[in-house]
PDB file of C-alpha atoms in Angstrom:
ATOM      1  CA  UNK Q   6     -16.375  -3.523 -13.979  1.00 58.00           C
ATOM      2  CA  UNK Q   7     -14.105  -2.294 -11.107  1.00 64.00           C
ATOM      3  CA  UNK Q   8     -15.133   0.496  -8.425  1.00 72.00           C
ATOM      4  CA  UNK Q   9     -12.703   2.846  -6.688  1.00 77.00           C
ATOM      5  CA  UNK Q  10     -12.287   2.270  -2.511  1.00 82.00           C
ATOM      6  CA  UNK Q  11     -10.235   4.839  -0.560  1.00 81.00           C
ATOM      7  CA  UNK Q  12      -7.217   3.145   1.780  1.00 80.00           C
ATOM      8  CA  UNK Q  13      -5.179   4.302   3.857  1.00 76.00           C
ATOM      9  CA  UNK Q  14      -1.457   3.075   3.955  1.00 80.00           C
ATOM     10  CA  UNK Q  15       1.247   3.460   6.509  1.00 76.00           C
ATOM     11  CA  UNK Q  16       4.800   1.883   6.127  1.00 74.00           C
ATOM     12  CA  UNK Q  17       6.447   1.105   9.672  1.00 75.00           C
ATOM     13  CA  UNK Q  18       8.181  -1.049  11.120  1.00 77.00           C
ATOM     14  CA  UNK Q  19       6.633  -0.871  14.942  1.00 80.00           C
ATOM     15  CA  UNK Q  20       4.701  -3.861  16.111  1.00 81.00           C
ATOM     16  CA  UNK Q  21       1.019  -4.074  14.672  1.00 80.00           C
ATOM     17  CA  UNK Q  22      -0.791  -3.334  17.671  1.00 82.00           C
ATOM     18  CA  UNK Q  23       1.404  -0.037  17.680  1.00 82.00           C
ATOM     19  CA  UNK Q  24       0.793   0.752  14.020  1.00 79.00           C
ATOM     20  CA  UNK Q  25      -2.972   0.302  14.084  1.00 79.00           C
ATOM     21  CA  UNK Q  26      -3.695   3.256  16.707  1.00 76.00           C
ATOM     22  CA  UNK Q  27      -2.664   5.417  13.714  1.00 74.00           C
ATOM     23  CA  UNK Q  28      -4.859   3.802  10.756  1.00 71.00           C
ATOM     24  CA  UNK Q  29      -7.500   6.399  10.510  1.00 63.00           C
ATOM     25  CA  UNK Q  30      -8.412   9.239   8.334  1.00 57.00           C
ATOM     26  CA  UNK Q  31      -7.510  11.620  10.835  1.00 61.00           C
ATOM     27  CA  UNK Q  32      -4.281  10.549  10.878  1.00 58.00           C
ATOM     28  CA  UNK Q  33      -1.188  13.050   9.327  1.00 58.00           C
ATOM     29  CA  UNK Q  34       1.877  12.391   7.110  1.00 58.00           C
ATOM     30  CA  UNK Q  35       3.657  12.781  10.387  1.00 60.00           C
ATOM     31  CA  UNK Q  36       2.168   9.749  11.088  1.00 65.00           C
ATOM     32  CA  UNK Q  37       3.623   8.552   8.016  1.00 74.00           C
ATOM     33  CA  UNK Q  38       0.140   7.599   7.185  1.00 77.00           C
ATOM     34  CA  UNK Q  39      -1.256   8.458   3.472  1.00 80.00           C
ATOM     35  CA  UNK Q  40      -4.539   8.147   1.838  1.00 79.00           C
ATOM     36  CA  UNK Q  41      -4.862   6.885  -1.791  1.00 85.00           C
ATOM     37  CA  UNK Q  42      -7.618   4.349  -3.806  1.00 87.00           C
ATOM     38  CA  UNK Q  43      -8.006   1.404  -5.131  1.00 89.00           C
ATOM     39  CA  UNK Q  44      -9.791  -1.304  -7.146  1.00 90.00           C
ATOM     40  CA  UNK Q  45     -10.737  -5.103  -7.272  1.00 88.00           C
ATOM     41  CA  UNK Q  46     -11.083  -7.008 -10.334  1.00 89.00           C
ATOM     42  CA  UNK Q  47     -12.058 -10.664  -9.577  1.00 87.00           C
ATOM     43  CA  UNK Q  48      -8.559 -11.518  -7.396  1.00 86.00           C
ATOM     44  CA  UNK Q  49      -6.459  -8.366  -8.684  1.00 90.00           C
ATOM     45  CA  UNK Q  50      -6.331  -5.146  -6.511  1.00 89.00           C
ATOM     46  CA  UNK Q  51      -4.970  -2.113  -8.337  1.00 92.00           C
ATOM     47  CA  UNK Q  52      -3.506   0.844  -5.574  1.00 90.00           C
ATOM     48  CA  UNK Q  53      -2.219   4.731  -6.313  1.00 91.00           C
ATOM     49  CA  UNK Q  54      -1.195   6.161  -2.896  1.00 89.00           C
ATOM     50  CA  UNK Q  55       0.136  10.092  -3.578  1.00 87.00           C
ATOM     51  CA  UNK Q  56       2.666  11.161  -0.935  1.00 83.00           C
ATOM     52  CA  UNK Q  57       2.683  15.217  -1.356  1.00 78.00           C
ATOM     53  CA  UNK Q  58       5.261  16.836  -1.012  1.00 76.00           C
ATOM     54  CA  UNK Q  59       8.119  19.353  -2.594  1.00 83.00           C
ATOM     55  CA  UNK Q  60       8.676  16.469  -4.920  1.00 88.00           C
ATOM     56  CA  UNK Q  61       4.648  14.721  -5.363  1.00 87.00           C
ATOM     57  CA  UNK Q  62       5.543  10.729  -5.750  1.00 90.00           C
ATOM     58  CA  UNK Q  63       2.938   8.503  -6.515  1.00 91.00           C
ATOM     59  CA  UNK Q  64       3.159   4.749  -5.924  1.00 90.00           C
ATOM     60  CA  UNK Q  65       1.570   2.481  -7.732  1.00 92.00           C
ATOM     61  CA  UNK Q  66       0.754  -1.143  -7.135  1.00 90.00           C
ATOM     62  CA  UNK Q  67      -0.540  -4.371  -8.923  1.00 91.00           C
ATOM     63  CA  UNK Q  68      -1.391  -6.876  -6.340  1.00 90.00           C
ATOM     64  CA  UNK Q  69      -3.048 -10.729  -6.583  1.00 89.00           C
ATOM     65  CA  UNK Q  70      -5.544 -11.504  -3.588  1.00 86.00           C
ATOM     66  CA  UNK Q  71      -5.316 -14.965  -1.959  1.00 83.00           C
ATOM     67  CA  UNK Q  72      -5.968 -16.319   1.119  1.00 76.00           C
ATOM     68  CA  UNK Q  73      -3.894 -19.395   2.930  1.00 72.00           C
ATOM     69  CA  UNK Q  74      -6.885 -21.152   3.817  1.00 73.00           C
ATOM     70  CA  UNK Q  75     -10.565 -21.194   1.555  1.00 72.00           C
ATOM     71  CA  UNK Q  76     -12.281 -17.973   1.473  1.00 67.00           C
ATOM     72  CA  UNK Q  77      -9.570 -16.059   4.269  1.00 71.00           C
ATOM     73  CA  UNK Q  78      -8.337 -13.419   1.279  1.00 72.00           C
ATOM     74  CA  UNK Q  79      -5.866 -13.048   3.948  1.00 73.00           C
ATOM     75  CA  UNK Q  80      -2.523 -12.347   1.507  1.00 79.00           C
ATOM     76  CA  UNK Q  81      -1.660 -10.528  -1.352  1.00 83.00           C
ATOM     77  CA  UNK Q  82       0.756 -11.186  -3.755  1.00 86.00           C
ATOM     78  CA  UNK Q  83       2.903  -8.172  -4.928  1.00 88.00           C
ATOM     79  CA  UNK Q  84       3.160  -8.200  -8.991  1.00 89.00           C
ATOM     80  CA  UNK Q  85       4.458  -4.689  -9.258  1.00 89.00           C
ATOM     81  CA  UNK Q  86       5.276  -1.677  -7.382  1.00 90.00           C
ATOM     82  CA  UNK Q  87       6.342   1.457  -9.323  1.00 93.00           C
ATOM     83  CA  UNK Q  88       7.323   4.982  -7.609  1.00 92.00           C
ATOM     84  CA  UNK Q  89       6.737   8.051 -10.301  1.00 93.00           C
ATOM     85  CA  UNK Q  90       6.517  11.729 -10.374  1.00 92.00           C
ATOM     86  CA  UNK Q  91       3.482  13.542 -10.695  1.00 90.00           C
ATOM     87  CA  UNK Q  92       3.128  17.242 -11.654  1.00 87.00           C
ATOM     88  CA  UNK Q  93       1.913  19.633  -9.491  1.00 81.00           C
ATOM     89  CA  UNK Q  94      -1.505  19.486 -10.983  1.00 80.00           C
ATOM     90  CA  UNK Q  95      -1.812  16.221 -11.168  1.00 80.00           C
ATOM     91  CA  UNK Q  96      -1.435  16.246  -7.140  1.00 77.00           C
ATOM     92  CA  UNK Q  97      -4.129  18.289  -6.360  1.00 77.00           C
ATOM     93  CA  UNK Q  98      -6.621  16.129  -8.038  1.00 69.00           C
ATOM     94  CA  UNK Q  99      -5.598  12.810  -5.934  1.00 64.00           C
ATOM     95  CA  UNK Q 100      -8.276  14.007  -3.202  1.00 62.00           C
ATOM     96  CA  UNK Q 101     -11.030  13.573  -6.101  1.00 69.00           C
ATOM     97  CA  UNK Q 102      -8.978   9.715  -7.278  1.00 79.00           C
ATOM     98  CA  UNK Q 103      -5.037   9.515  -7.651  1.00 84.00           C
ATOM     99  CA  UNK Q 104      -5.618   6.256  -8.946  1.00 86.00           C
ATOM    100  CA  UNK Q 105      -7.565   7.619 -12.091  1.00 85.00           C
ATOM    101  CA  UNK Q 106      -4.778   9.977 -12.180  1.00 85.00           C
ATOM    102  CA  UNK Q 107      -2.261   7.239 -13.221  1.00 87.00           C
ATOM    103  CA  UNK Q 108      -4.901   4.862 -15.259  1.00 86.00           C
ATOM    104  CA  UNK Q 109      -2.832   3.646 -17.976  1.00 87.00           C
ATOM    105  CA  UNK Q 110       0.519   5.190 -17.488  1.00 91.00           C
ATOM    106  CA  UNK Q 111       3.270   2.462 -18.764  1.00 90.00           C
ATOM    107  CA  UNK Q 112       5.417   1.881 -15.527  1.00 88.00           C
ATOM    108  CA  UNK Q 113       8.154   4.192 -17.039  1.00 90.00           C
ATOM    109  CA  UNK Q 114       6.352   6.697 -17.296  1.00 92.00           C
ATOM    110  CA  UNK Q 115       6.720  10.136 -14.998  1.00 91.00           C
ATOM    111  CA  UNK Q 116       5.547  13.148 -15.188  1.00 92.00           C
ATOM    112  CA  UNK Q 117       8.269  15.420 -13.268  1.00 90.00           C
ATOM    113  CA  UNK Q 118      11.426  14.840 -14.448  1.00 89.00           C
ATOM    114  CA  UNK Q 119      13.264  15.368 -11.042  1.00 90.00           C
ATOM    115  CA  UNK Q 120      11.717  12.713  -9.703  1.00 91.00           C
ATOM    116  CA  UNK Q 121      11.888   9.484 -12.255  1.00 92.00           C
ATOM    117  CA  UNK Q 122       9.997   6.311 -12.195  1.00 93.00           C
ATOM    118  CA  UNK Q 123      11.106   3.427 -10.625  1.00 92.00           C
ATOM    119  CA  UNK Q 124      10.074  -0.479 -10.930  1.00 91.00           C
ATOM    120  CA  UNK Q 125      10.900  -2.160  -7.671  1.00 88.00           C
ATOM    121  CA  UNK Q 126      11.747  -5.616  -7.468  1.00 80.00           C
ATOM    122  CA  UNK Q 127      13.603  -6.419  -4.541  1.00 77.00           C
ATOM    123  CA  UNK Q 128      11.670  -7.046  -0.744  1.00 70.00           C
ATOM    124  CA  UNK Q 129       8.225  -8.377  -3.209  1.00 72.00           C
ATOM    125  CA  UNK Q 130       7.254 -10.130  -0.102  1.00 75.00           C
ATOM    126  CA  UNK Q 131       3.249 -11.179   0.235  1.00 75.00           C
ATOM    127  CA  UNK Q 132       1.383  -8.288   2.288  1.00 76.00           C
ATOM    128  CA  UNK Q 133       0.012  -9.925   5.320  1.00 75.00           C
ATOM    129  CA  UNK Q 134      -3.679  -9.026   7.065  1.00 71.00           C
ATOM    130  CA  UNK Q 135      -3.811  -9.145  10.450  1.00 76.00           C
ATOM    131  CA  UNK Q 136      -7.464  -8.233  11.562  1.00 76.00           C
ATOM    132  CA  UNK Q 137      -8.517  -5.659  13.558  1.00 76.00           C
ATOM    133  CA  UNK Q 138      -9.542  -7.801  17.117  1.00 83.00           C
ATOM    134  CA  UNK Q 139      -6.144  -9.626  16.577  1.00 82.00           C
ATOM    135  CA  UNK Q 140      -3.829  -7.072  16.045  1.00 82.00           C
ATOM    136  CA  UNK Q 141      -3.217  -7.351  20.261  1.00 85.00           C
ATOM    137  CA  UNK Q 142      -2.014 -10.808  20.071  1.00 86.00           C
ATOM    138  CA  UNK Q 143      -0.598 -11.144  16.728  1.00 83.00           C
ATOM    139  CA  UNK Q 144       2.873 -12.935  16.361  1.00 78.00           C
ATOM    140  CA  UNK Q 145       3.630 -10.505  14.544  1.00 78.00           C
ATOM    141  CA  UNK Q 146       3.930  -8.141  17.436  1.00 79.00           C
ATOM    142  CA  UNK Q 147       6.549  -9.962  19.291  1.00 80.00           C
ATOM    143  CA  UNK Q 148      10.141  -8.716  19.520  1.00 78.00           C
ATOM    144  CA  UNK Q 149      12.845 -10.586  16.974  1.00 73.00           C
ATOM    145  CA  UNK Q 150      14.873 -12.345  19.458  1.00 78.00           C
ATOM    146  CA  UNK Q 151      11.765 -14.443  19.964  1.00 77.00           C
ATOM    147  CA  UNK Q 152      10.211 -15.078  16.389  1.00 69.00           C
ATOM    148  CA  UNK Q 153      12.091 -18.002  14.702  1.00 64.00           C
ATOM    149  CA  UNK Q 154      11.073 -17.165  11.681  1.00 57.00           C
ATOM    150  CA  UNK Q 155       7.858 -15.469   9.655  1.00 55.00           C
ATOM    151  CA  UNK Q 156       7.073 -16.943   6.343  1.00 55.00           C
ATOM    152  CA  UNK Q 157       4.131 -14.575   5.223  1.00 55.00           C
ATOM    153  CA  UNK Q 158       3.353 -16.405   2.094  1.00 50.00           C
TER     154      UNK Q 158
END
């Protein structure tokens, strides 16, 4: 049996040690930060993030955890990410659990037809974890010109 866990999600593309000053629940969606749930099933995580709005979009996401070396659960795989409409109604329940919202909604499915649902597939890229007392001297925080290369999986 799987239990709901809140998260809190921001997409950017600053350096990590810049990102992480705005990971907390008192961060704003001009932060581009947004709260959501999510559950773990032996190594499957299953995410509904709700960004509000004039047009509500939920994203959904069907993940695999791994790790690169025993017991680090330090990746996860990206199986499917799906952007849908949600009705107005809908919306104002996320605070209680988007993700119970969505249970079981076929990944065509939408519920405002202005805003339709969407299966992505291109950019499926591992997410990476960087923990907290690294995030200073992650790699990941160096500029371009002097990263070879990053292979997160």
């Amino acid at each position: 049996m799987s239990k709901s866990f809140d998260c809190v999600i921001q997409n950017s593309s600053q350096k990590i040690k810049d990102v992480v000053k705005c990971m907390n629940f008192r961060s704003s969606k001009a932060d581009s930060v947004f709260g959501g749930h999510y559950t773990l099933t032996d190594d499957k995580v299953e995410a509904a993030v709700l960004y509000p709005g004039m047009q509500p979009t939920v994203l959904r996401i069907r993940m695999r955890l791994r790790g690169t070396t025993t017991g680090a659960n330090n990746r996860m795989d990206l199986i499917s990410l799906v952007t849908s409409g949600v009705d107005n109604n809908e919306a104002s329940a996320y605070e209680e659990d988007i993700l119970g919202v969505v249970e079981g909604w076929q990944d065509d499915e939408t519920h405002n037809p202005d805003v339709p649902a969407v299966s992505h597939k291109r950019g499926m890229t591992p997410f990476v974890f960087v923990p907290f007392e690294e995030v200073e001297t992650s790699v990941l925080n160096l500029p371009v010109e002097k990263m070879d290369y990053y292979v997160p999986g």
